[in-house]
Coordinates of C-alpha atoms in Angstrom, one line a residue:
X1 CA 165.7 49.0 104.5
X2 CA 167.8 46.2 102.8
X3 CA 169.4 43.1 105.2
X4 CA 170.7 40.2 104.0
X5 CA 171.6 37.3 105.3
X6 CA 175.6 38.4 104.6
X7 CA 175.1 41.5 107.0
X8 CA 174.7 39.4 109.8
X9 CA 177.6 37.0 108.6
X10 CA 179.6 39.7 108.5
X11 CA 178.0 41.9 111.9
X12 CA 179.0 39.0 113.3
X13 CA 182.7 38.6 111.8
X14 CA 182.9 42.0 113.0
X15 CA 182.7 41.0 116.9
X16 CA 185.4 39.3 116.6
X17 CA 187.6 41.9 114.6
X18 CA 187.7 45.5 113.0
X19 CA 189.5 44.8 110.0
X20 CA 188.5 44.9 106.8
X21 CA 190.9 42.5 105.0
X22 CA 190.5 39.2 107.7
X23 CA 186.8 39.5 107.4
X24 CA 186.9 39.2 103.6
X25 CA 188.7 36.9 103.7
X26 CA 186.5 34.5 105.8
X27 CA 183.7 35.9 103.7
X28 CA 184.9 37.0 100.1
X29 CA 181.4 36.9 97.7
X30 CA 180.5 40.9 97.2
X31 CA 182.3 41.8 100.7
X32 CA 183.0 45.8 99.8
X33 CA 179.5 46.1 98.0
X34 CA 177.9 44.1 101.7
X35 CA 180.1 46.6 103.9
X36 CA 179.3 49.4 101.9
X37 CA 175.1 48.8 102.4
X38 CA 175.7 48.1 106.1
X39 CA 177.7 51.5 106.5
X40 CA 174.1 52.8 104.2
X41 CA 171.8 51.7 106.3
X42 CA 173.8 53.0 109.9
X43 CA 175.2 49.5 110.8
X44 CA 178.7 50.0 110.5
X45 CA 181.4 52.5 110.3
X46 CA 184.0 51.9 107.5
X47 CA 187.9 53.9 108.4
X48 CA 190.3 52.8 107.0
X49 CA 191.1 49.3 106.7
X50 CA 188.8 49.0 109.3
X51 CA 185.3 48.0 109.6
X52 CA 183.2 49.6 113.1
X53 CA 179.9 48.4 115.3
X54 CA 177.9 51.0 115.3
X55 CA 174.9 51.7 118.3
X56 CA 172.5 50.4 115.7
X57 CA 174.9 47.0 114.4
X58 CA 175.1 46.3 117.9
X59 CA 171.4 46.3 118.8
X60 CA 170.9 44.4 115.0
X61 CA 173.3 42.0 116.4
X62 CA 171.8 41.4 119.6
X63 CA 168.2 41.1 118.0
X64 CA 169.4 38.4 115.1
X65 CA 171.4 36.5 118.0
X66 CA 169.3 33.6 118.6
X67 CA 168.7 33.1 114.7
X68 CA 170.0 30.5 113.4
X69 CA 171.5 32.2 109.4
X70 CA 171.4 28.7 107.9
X71 CA 167.4 28.4 108.1
X72 CA 167.2 32.4 106.9
X73 CA 167.0 33.0 102.6
X74 CA 169.6 35.3 101.0
X75 CA 167.3 38.1 101.4
X76 CA 165.8 38.8 104.8
X77 CA 164.6 42.4 105.1
X78 CA 164.1 44.9 102.1
X79 CA 161.6 47.4 101.9
X80 CA 158.7 45.1 100.5
X81 CA 159.2 42.9 103.2
X82 CA 159.0 46.0 106.0
X83 CA 156.3 47.1 103.9
X84 CA 154.8 43.1 104.9
X85 CA 155.8 43.5 108.5
X86 CA 154.4 47.4 109.3
X87 CA 150.6 46.7 107.9
X88 CA 150.7 43.3 109.9
X89 CA 152.1 45.5 112.9
X90 CA 148.8 47.7 112.1
X91 CA 146.1 46.1 110.9
X92 CA 146.6 42.0 112.4
X93 CA 145.9 40.5 108.9
X94 CA 147.9 39.9 105.6
X95 CA 147.3 37.5 103.1
X96 CA 148.7 34.1 102.9
X97 CA 151.4 34.6 100.6
X98 CA 153.0 37.6 102.5
X99 CA 152.7 35.5 106.0
X100 CA 154.6 32.8 104.6
X101 CA 157.5 35.4 103.3
X102 CA 157.8 36.4 107.2
X103 CA 157.7 33.1 108.3
X104 CA 160.2 32.4 106.4
X105 CA 162.2 35.1 108.0
X106 CA 161.8 34.5 111.4
X107 CA 159.5 37.9 111.2
X108 CA 156.2 36.6 112.0
X109 CA 153.9 33.7 112.9
X110 CA 150.5 32.3 113.3
X111 CA 150.3 34.6 116.5
X112 CA 151.9 37.7 114.2
X113 CA 155.3 39.7 114.9
X114 CA 157.7 37.2 116.2
X115 CA 160.4 38.8 118.9
X116 CA 163.1 39.5 115.8
X117 CA 159.8 41.0 113.7
X118 CA 159.0 43.7 116.1
X119 CA 162.6 44.7 116.8
X120 CA 163.6 45.0 113.4
X121 CA 160.8 47.1 113.0
X122 CA 161.6 48.8 115.8
X123 CA 165.4 49.8 114.4
X124 CA 164.4 49.9 111.7
X125 CA 162.5 52.8 112.1
X126 CA 165.1 54.4 114.7
X127 CA 167.6 54.2 112.6
X128 CA 168.6 56.6 110.2
X129 CA 170.3 56.1 106.8
X130 CA 173.5 57.8 105.9
X131 CA 173.3 59.8 102.2
X132 CA 175.6 57.4 100.0
X133 CA 175.1 59.2 96.4
X134 CA 178.2 58.2 93.9
X135 CA 178.0 59.1 90.4
X136 CA 176.9 55.6 89.2
X137 CA 173.4 55.6 91.9
X138 CA 172.6 58.7 90.6
X139 CA 172.9 58.4 86.6
X140 CA 171.1 55.1 87.3
X141 CA 168.3 57.5 90.1
X142 CA 168.0 60.0 87.0
X143 CA 167.0 57.8 84.2
X144 CA 165.0 55.1 85.8
X145 CA 161.2 55.5 85.7
X146 CA 160.0 57.3 88.9
X147 CA 157.0 55.1 89.5
X148 CA 155.7 52.1 87.9
X149 CA 155.9 47.8 87.7
X150 CA 158.6 46.0 89.0
X151 CA 159.3 45.1 85.1
X152 CA 159.6 47.7 83.9
X153 CA 162.6 48.9 87.1
X154 CA 164.0 45.3 85.9
X155 CA 163.8 46.2 82.4
X156 CA 165.6 49.9 82.7
X157 CA 168.2 48.0 84.9
X158 CA 168.8 45.3 82.5
X159 CA 169.0 47.3 79.7
X160 CA 171.6 49.6 81.1
X161 CA 174.0 47.0 82.4
X162 CA 173.5 47.7 86.3
X163 CA 173.7 45.5 89.0
X164 CA 171.4 44.4 91.4
X165 CA 173.4 46.4 93.8
X166 CA 172.0 49.9 92.1
X167 CA 168.3 49.3 94.2
X168 CA 170.0 47.6 96.8
X169 CA 171.8 50.7 98.3
X170 CA 168.7 52.8 96.7
X171 CA 166.2 50.8 98.7
X172 CA 169.0 50.9 101.8
X173 CA 168.9 54.7 101.9
X174 CA 165.0 55.0 101.3
X175 CA 164.9 56.9 98.1
X176 CA 163.3 52.9 96.2
X177 CA 160.2 51.6 98.2
X178 CA 159.4 48.2 95.8
X179 CA 155.5 47.0 97.0
X180 CA 154.5 43.6 98.4
X181 CA 153.5 41.1 95.7
X182 CA 149.0 41.2 94.6
X183 CA 147.2 39.6 91.7
X184 CA 149.0 42.5 89.2
X185 CA 152.4 41.9 90.6
X186 CA 154.6 44.0 92.4
X187 CA 155.5 48.2 91.9
X188 CA 158.0 50.7 93.1
X189 CA 158.1 54.2 93.4
X190 CA 161.0 56.5 94.1
X191 CA 160.4 58.1 97.4
X192 CA 160.2 62.7 97.9
X193 CA 163.4 62.1 99.0
X194 CA 164.7 60.7 95.9
X195 CA 163.6 64.1 94.3
X196 CA 165.6 66.5 96.7
X197 CA 168.0 64.3 95.8
X198 CA 168.7 64.5 92.5
X199 CA 168.1 68.1 93.0
X200 CA 170.7 68.6 94.9
X201 CA 173.2 67.1 92.6
X202 CA 171.5 68.7 89.9
X203 CA 173.4 72.0 91.8
X204 CA 176.6 70.0 91.2
X205 CA 178.8 70.8 87.7
X206 CA 180.2 68.4 87.5
X207 CA 179.8 64.9 90.0
X208 CA 182.5 63.0 90.3
X209 CA 182.8 61.7 93.7
X210 CA 180.7 60.7 96.3
X211 CA 178.6 62.5 98.2
X212 CA 178.3 61.4 101.7
X213 CA 176.4 62.7 104.8
X214 CA 176.0 60.8 107.7
X215 CA 174.3 62.1 111.4
X216 CA 177.3 63.6 112.6
X217 CA 177.8 65.6 109.7
X218 CA 174.4 66.3 109.9
X219 CA 174.6 67.5 113.0
X220 CA 178.0 69.4 112.2
X221 CA 176.0 71.5 109.6
X222 CA 173.1 72.2 111.1
X223 CA 175.5 73.1 114.1
X224 CA 177.2 75.7 112.2
X225 CA 180.3 73.5 112.0
X226 CA 182.5 72.4 109.4
X227 CA 185.7 70.4 108.2
X228 CA 188.3 69.5 105.7
X229 CA 186.3 66.2 104.4
X230 CA 182.4 68.8 104.5
X231 CA 183.7 71.0 102.7
X232 CA 186.2 68.9 100.6
X233 CA 182.3 67.9 99.0
X234 CA 181.1 71.3 98.8
X235 CA 179.1 71.2 101.6
X236 CA 180.1 73.6 103.7
X237 CA 182.4 76.7 102.3
X238 CA 184.2 80.1 104.2
X239 CA 181.1 81.8 104.4
X240 CA 179.2 78.7 105.7
X241 CA 176.8 75.8 104.8
X242 CA 176.4 76.1 101.5
X243 CA 173.1 76.0 99.1
X244 CA 174.3 72.5 98.2
X245 CA 174.7 71.7 101.5
X246 CA 171.6 72.2 102.5
X247 CA 170.1 70.5 99.9
X248 CA 171.6 67.0 100.9
X249 CA 170.4 67.6 104.5
X250 CA 167.1 68.2 103.4
X251 CA 167.7 64.8 101.5
X252 CA 168.9 63.6 104.8
X253 CA 165.6 64.9 106.7
X254 CA 163.2 63.1 104.3
X255 CA 165.0 59.7 103.6
X256 CA 162.2 57.5 105.6
X257 CA 159.9 59.7 106.4
X258 CA 156.0 59.3 105.7
X259 CA 153.8 62.3 105.5
X260 CA 149.8 62.1 105.5
X261 CA 148.4 60.9 102.6
X262 CA 146.9 63.5 100.3
X263 CA 142.9 62.2 99.6
X264 CA 142.5 61.0 95.9
X265 CA 140.6 62.7 93.6
X266 CA 137.9 61.1 91.4
X267 CA 136.4 62.7 88.2
X268 CA 134.3 59.6 86.3
X269 CA 132.8 59.4 82.7
X270 CA 129.0 60.8 84.2
X271 CA 130.8 64.3 85.9
X272 CA 132.9 64.6 82.8
X273 CA 129.9 64.7 80.6
X274 CA 128.4 67.1 83.0
X275 CA 131.2 69.7 82.9
X276 CA 131.8 69.4 79.4
X277 CA 127.6 70.3 79.0
X278 CA 127.9 73.3 81.5
X279 CA 130.8 74.7 79.3
X280 CA 128.5 74.4 76.2
X281 CA 125.8 76.1 77.9
X282 CA 128.3 78.7 79.3
X283 CA 129.8 79.2 75.5
X284 CA 126.0 80.4 74.1
X285 CA 125.4 82.2 77.3
X286 CA 128.2 84.4 75.8
X287 CA 126.0 85.4 72.8
X288 CA 122.3 84.4 74.4
X289 CA 121.9 85.4 78.5
X290 CA 118.8 83.7 78.3
X291 CA 120.4 80.5 78.2
X292 CA 121.6 79.0 81.2
X293 CA 123.2 76.4 83.1
X294 CA 120.2 75.5 85.0
X295 CA 119.3 71.6 86.0
X296 CA 117.1 71.8 83.0
X297 CA 119.0 72.9 80.5
X298 CA 122.1 71.0 81.7
X299 CA 119.4 68.0 81.1
X300 CA 118.7 68.6 77.5
X301 CA 122.4 68.4 76.7
X302 CA 123.9 65.4 78.6
X303 CA 121.8 61.7 79.2
X304 CA 123.5 60.2 82.8
X305 CA 121.3 58.3 85.1
X306 CA 121.6 60.8 87.9
X307 CA 122.4 64.6 86.9
X308 CA 121.6 66.0 90.6
X309 CA 123.7 63.5 92.0
X310 CA 126.5 64.0 90.0
X311 CA 126.0 67.9 89.9
X312 CA 126.5 67.8 94.1
X313 CA 129.4 65.8 93.1
X314 CA 131.0 68.5 91.2
X315 CA 130.1 71.0 93.6
X316 CA 131.4 69.2 96.4
X317 CA 134.7 68.9 94.5
X318 CA 134.8 73.1 93.6
X319 CA 134.4 71.7 90.0
X320 CA 130.9 73.6 89.6
X321 CA 129.7 76.3 91.9
X322 CA 125.9 77.1 92.0
X323 CA 124.5 80.9 91.8
X324 CA 121.1 82.4 91.6
X325 CA 121.2 84.3 88.5
X326 CA 118.3 85.9 87.2
X327 CA 115.9 84.1 89.9
X328 CA 117.4 80.2 88.3
X329 CA 119.4 77.9 90.5
X330 CA 122.5 77.7 88.0
X331 CA 125.9 75.7 87.9
X332 CA 128.9 77.1 86.8
X333 CA 132.5 75.5 86.2
X334 CA 135.3 76.8 88.4
X335 CA 138.6 77.4 86.9
X336 CA 139.1 73.9 88.6
X337 CA 136.5 72.6 86.4
X338 CA 137.9 74.4 83.2
X339 CA 141.2 72.2 83.5
X340 CA 139.8 69.2 84.8
X341 CA 137.5 68.9 80.7
X342 CA 140.9 69.4 79.3
X343 CA 142.7 66.5 80.9
X344 CA 139.3 64.1 81.6
X345 CA 139.0 61.4 83.3
X346 CA 140.6 59.9 86.9
X347 CA 139.6 57.4 89.3
X348 CA 140.6 56.7 92.9
X349 CA 143.0 54.5 92.5
X350 CA 145.1 55.8 89.7
X351 CA 145.1 58.9 91.8
X352 CA 146.0 56.7 95.0
X353 CA 149.4 55.5 93.5
X354 CA 150.0 59.0 93.0
X355 CA 149.4 60.2 96.0
X356 CA 151.1 57.1 98.2
X357 CA 154.0 57.6 96.4
X358 CA 154.1 61.8 97.0
X359 CA 153.9 60.9 100.9
X360 CA 156.8 58.6 100.8
X361 CA 154.8 55.3 101.1
X362 CA 154.3 52.7 98.3
X363 CA 151.0 52.1 96.1
X364 CA 150.2 48.8 94.9
X365 CA 150.7 47.4 91.4
X366 CA 146.8 47.4 90.7
X367 CA 146.8 51.1 91.1
X368 CA 150.0 51.8 89.8
X369 CA 148.5 50.0 85.9
X370 CA 145.2 51.8 86.7
X371 CA 147.2 55.3 86.3
X372 CA 149.4 54.4 83.3
X373 CA 146.0 53.2 81.5
X374 CA 144.6 55.9 82.6
X375 CA 147.9 58.8 81.7
X376 CA 148.1 59.4 85.8
X377 CA 151.5 57.9 85.6
X378 CA 154.2 57.6 82.4
X379 CA 157.8 57.2 83.7
X380 CA 156.7 60.0 86.3
X381 CA 154.2 61.3 87.6
X382 CA 152.6 63.2 84.2
X383 CA 150.7 67.1 83.6
X384 CA 147.1 65.2 84.4
X385 CA 148.8 63.3 87.6
X386 CA 149.8 66.6 88.5
X387 CA 147.1 68.8 87.6
X388 CA 144.6 65.7 89.9
X389 CA 147.3 65.9 92.9
X390 CA 147.8 70.1 92.6
X391 CA 143.6 69.6 92.9
X392 CA 143.1 67.0 95.7
X393 CA 145.9 69.3 97.9
X394 CA 143.8 72.5 97.5
X395 CA 140.5 72.5 97.3
X396 CA 138.2 72.0 100.4
X397 CA 135.5 69.0 99.7
X398 CA 132.1 69.6 100.6
X399 CA 130.6 66.4 101.5
X400 CA 127.9 64.5 99.7
X401 CA 126.7 61.5 101.8
X402 CA 125.5 58.5 98.5
X403 CA 123.3 55.5 100.1
X404 CA 126.6 53.4 99.9
X405 CA 128.4 56.6 101.8
X406 CA 126.0 56.2 104.3
X407 CA 126.3 52.0 104.8
X408 CA 129.9 52.0 104.4
X409 CA 130.2 54.5 107.1
X410 CA 127.4 52.3 109.2
X411 CA 129.4 49.0 108.6
X412 CA 133.3 50.0 109.0
X413 CA 133.9 49.6 113.1
X414 CA 135.6 52.3 115.1
X415 CA 139.0 51.9 115.8
X416 CA 139.8 48.8 114.0
X417 CA 140.2 47.4 110.8
X418 CA 137.8 45.1 108.3
X419 CA 139.1 43.3 105.0
X420 CA 137.4 45.2 102.4
X421 CA 136.0 42.1 101.0
X422 CA 134.0 41.7 104.1
X423 CA 132.9 45.4 104.2
X424 CA 131.0 44.4 100.6
X425 CA 129.4 41.4 102.1
X426 CA 128.0 44.0 105.1
X427 CA 127.0 46.4 102.6
X428 CA 125.5 44.9 100.0
X429 CA 123.4 42.5 102.6
X430 CA 122.3 46.1 104.5
X431 CA 121.4 47.9 101.7
X432 CA 121.6 45.8 98.4
X433 CA 123.7 46.9 95.2
X434 CA 126.6 44.1 93.4
X435 CA 130.1 43.9 94.4
X436 CA 131.4 45.4 91.4
X437 CA 129.6 49.2 92.7
X438 CA 130.2 49.2 96.3
X439 CA 134.0 48.0 95.4
X440 CA 133.8 51.8 93.7
X441 CA 131.8 53.5 96.2
X442 CA 134.5 52.5 98.5
X443 CA 137.3 53.8 96.5
X444 CA 135.2 57.4 96.4
X445 CA 134.1 57.3 99.9
X446 CA 138.5 57.0 100.8
X447 CA 138.4 60.0 98.4
X448 CA 135.4 61.8 99.7
X449 CA 138.3 61.2 103.5
X450 CA 136.0 59.0 105.4
X451 CA 137.7 55.8 104.8
X452 CA 141.3 54.9 104.1
X453 CA 142.3 51.5 102.6
X454 CA 146.0 50.1 102.9
X455 CA 148.0 48.0 100.3
X456 CA 146.8 44.6 102.3
X457 CA 142.9 45.4 101.8
X458 CA 142.6 46.8 105.1
X459 CA 139.7 49.5 105.6
X460 CA 139.0 51.6 109.2
X461 CA 137.9 54.2 109.8
X462 CA 140.0 58.2 109.8
X463 CA 138.9 60.6 111.8
X464 CA 136.2 62.9 109.3
X465 CA 134.6 59.2 109.0
X466 CA 134.4 58.8 112.4
X467 CA 132.8 62.3 113.0
X468 CA 130.1 61.6 110.0
X469 CA 129.5 58.2 111.3
X470 CA 128.5 60.0 115.0
X471 CA 126.3 62.4 113.2
X472 CA 124.6 59.3 110.8
X473 CA 123.9 57.7 114.0
X474 CA 122.0 60.4 115.9
X475 CA 120.1 61.2 112.7
X476 CA 117.8 58.9 110.9
X477 CA 120.4 56.1 109.8
X478 CA 117.2 53.8 108.8
X479 CA 115.7 56.7 106.3
X480 CA 118.9 57.9 105.2
X481 CA 120.2 54.2 103.6
X482 CA 116.8 55.0 101.7
X483 CA 117.5 58.1 99.6
X484 CA 119.9 58.4 96.9
X485 CA 122.0 60.9 98.7
X486 CA 121.5 62.0 102.1
X487 CA 123.4 64.5 102.2
X488 CA 124.8 66.9 99.6
X489 CA 126.7 70.6 99.3
X490 CA 123.2 73.0 99.3
X491 CA 121.8 71.1 102.3
X492 CA 124.8 71.3 104.2
X493 CA 125.7 74.6 103.4
X494 CA 121.9 75.4 104.8
X495 CA 123.0 73.2 107.8
X496 CA 125.6 75.5 108.3
X497 CA 124.0 79.0 108.4
X498 CA 121.3 77.6 111.0
X499 CA 124.2 76.4 112.6
X500 CA 126.4 79.8 112.0
X501 CA 123.3 81.6 113.5
X502 CA 121.7 80.1 116.1
X503 CA 120.4 82.3 118.4
X504 CA 118.2 84.1 115.5
X505 CA 116.9 80.8 114.1
X506 CA 115.9 80.0 118.0
X507 CA 113.7 83.4 117.9
X508 CA 112.2 82.3 114.9
X509 CA 111.1 78.8 116.5
X510 CA 110.5 80.0 119.6
X511 CA 108.0 82.2 117.3
X512 CA 104.2 80.4 117.1
X513 CA 103.3 79.0 114.0
X514 CA 103.8 75.0 113.6
X515 CA 107.3 73.7 111.6
X516 CA 106.6 71.3 109.4
X517 CA 108.9 71.3 106.2
X518 CA 109.6 75.1 106.8
X519 CA 109.3 78.4 107.7
X520 CA 109.0 81.4 105.5
X521 CA 111.1 83.5 108.2
X522 CA 113.4 80.4 107.8
X523 CA 114.4 80.8 104.4
X524 CA 114.6 84.4 104.1
X525 CA 117.6 84.4 107.1
X526 CA 119.0 81.6 104.7
X527 CA 118.2 83.4 101.7
X528 CA 120.6 86.7 103.1
X529 CA 123.6 84.1 102.8
X530 CA 123.3 81.4 100.3
X531 CA 122.8 82.3 96.6
X532 CA 120.2 79.8 96.1
X533 CA 116.4 79.8 95.3
X534 CA 113.4 79.9 97.5
X535 CA 112.4 76.4 96.1
X536 CA 115.6 75.4 96.5
X537 CA 116.1 75.7 100.6
X538 CA 112.5 75.0 101.1
X539 CA 113.5 71.6 100.0
X540 CA 116.6 71.4 101.8
X541 CA 114.9 72.6 105.1
X542 CA 112.3 69.4 104.4
X543 CA 114.9 67.4 103.5
X544 CA 116.9 67.7 106.3
X545 CA 113.9 67.6 108.8
X546 CA 112.9 63.9 107.1
X547 CA 117.3 62.4 108.0
X548 CA 117.0 64.2 111.5
X549 CA 119.6 66.6 110.9
X550 CA 117.6 69.3 112.0
X551 CA 114.0 69.0 114.2
X552 CA 110.9 71.4 114.0
X553 CA 112.2 73.5 116.4
X554 CA 116.3 73.0 117.3
X555 CA 119.3 72.1 115.1
X556 CA 119.6 68.1 116.2
X557 CA 122.7 66.9 118.2
X558 CA 123.2 65.0 115.1
X559 CA 123.2 68.1 112.7
X560 CA 125.6 70.0 115.1
X561 CA 128.1 66.9 114.8
X562 CA 127.7 67.2 110.6
X563 CA 128.4 70.9 110.4
X564 CA 131.6 70.5 113.1
X565 CA 132.9 67.6 111.2
X566 CA 133.8 69.7 108.1
X567 CA 135.1 72.6 110.1

């Protein structure tokens, strides 16, 4: 979206005349550029010397009819303003500086969105922009950095002597998004549709004319129809829609589409150190099979605060796998783990810069700067960023809950947003800890899929987070928040074996004999399904009962909900 006051002035003149010459005589300033932007936005049709209102243009005129244009700033709405508007609608709260910008444009007031703000958001969602790719636009798009801070984009634009109209056109086509300002400034990202546009024009040996695709053209191609204009652009030929035509159609379909975000993976210094220690042991094992990557052997090679927790966390991300070897519990690198050593550490915020951009949303400057610092983003997504994006998309996460995760889930309300600062204070009051630790834990809880934090700092539960919260509430929550980590991949795997074989366990529990921490019959069944030592199975059963996921002779509701949350 890119809407200027001048666009509305032109639209108001169009009620009186369709003659471009007449309107340009009244409003000469950059008329041709503004007319093309109205065309790209889907608000006007350009036909010879005429400029005609579309249905969307008439709607825009209607919803803005009562506005005094003299009271509005030059730019009424761009991708930055629309993101503020969306976040205010979704969460009910944006920073005061954002709200002031929305108020200046009559899009919001103290009570939230105004009628104009609501109507513009509806129009934005219902109006599809036109594909309008000129050689100049494509040249800019090819050469520009694909994600970064706004300063970098401005520097590129000025160094190549491009005008603002190129950036405006890319925003109008939803090929470029600019974030609202935060403490570190503003960020930008090209969208998946931009990538498809470049792929499409890459099919043309010489790109010398504008490629245009309107809604009616798209429908014609979809129905297998052609005309002279479509053929002249190379979108169709005697056989039907060309491969180039299909690629341009893909671009059209992707414009403005926001997909579900991938959960951002993370790997911190202590996790990387453990992976390296395991690699060292595996290399020794090749010549001396008596040296195994047990927790004790790993501890000899790396000093970290809580090795057990880190091993569980790495297992939850499929970076290591746990195996029983020579009756010892051991940890081995997966192929993912081996590659992660090569690429090094990455934080949740750095990966959010990539996952947001890849989904068609815009990251904030803080995430982009972190991604640049960590080598995840340069002029675009780096090999490191692509690896961790692929890992984030491919793995099936296993549950791992720290006491912070439990506290975050306990204090995040259902079906509404809470600001991160408020959540930090609630967690601190509940389980202690310092602010920096808790902020990091919220980022990690997001990477685990429990919560989502938006660009305005508002946090809410995900569907998974809601289910896990229910499980914790049905278990012994006060006991859970006292332990460093309450649910590990091992505990979950044991619980799932019980869930999958509940009839067998019901028979065991009916047999005489007390069940305190565990029964050997339970251990025997679990051993058949999991590569774990008897000691680890016993510890898992005892822990599950202490925390309320398993009763003395039953699978509790909490245990059932927890297993089903990850199915």
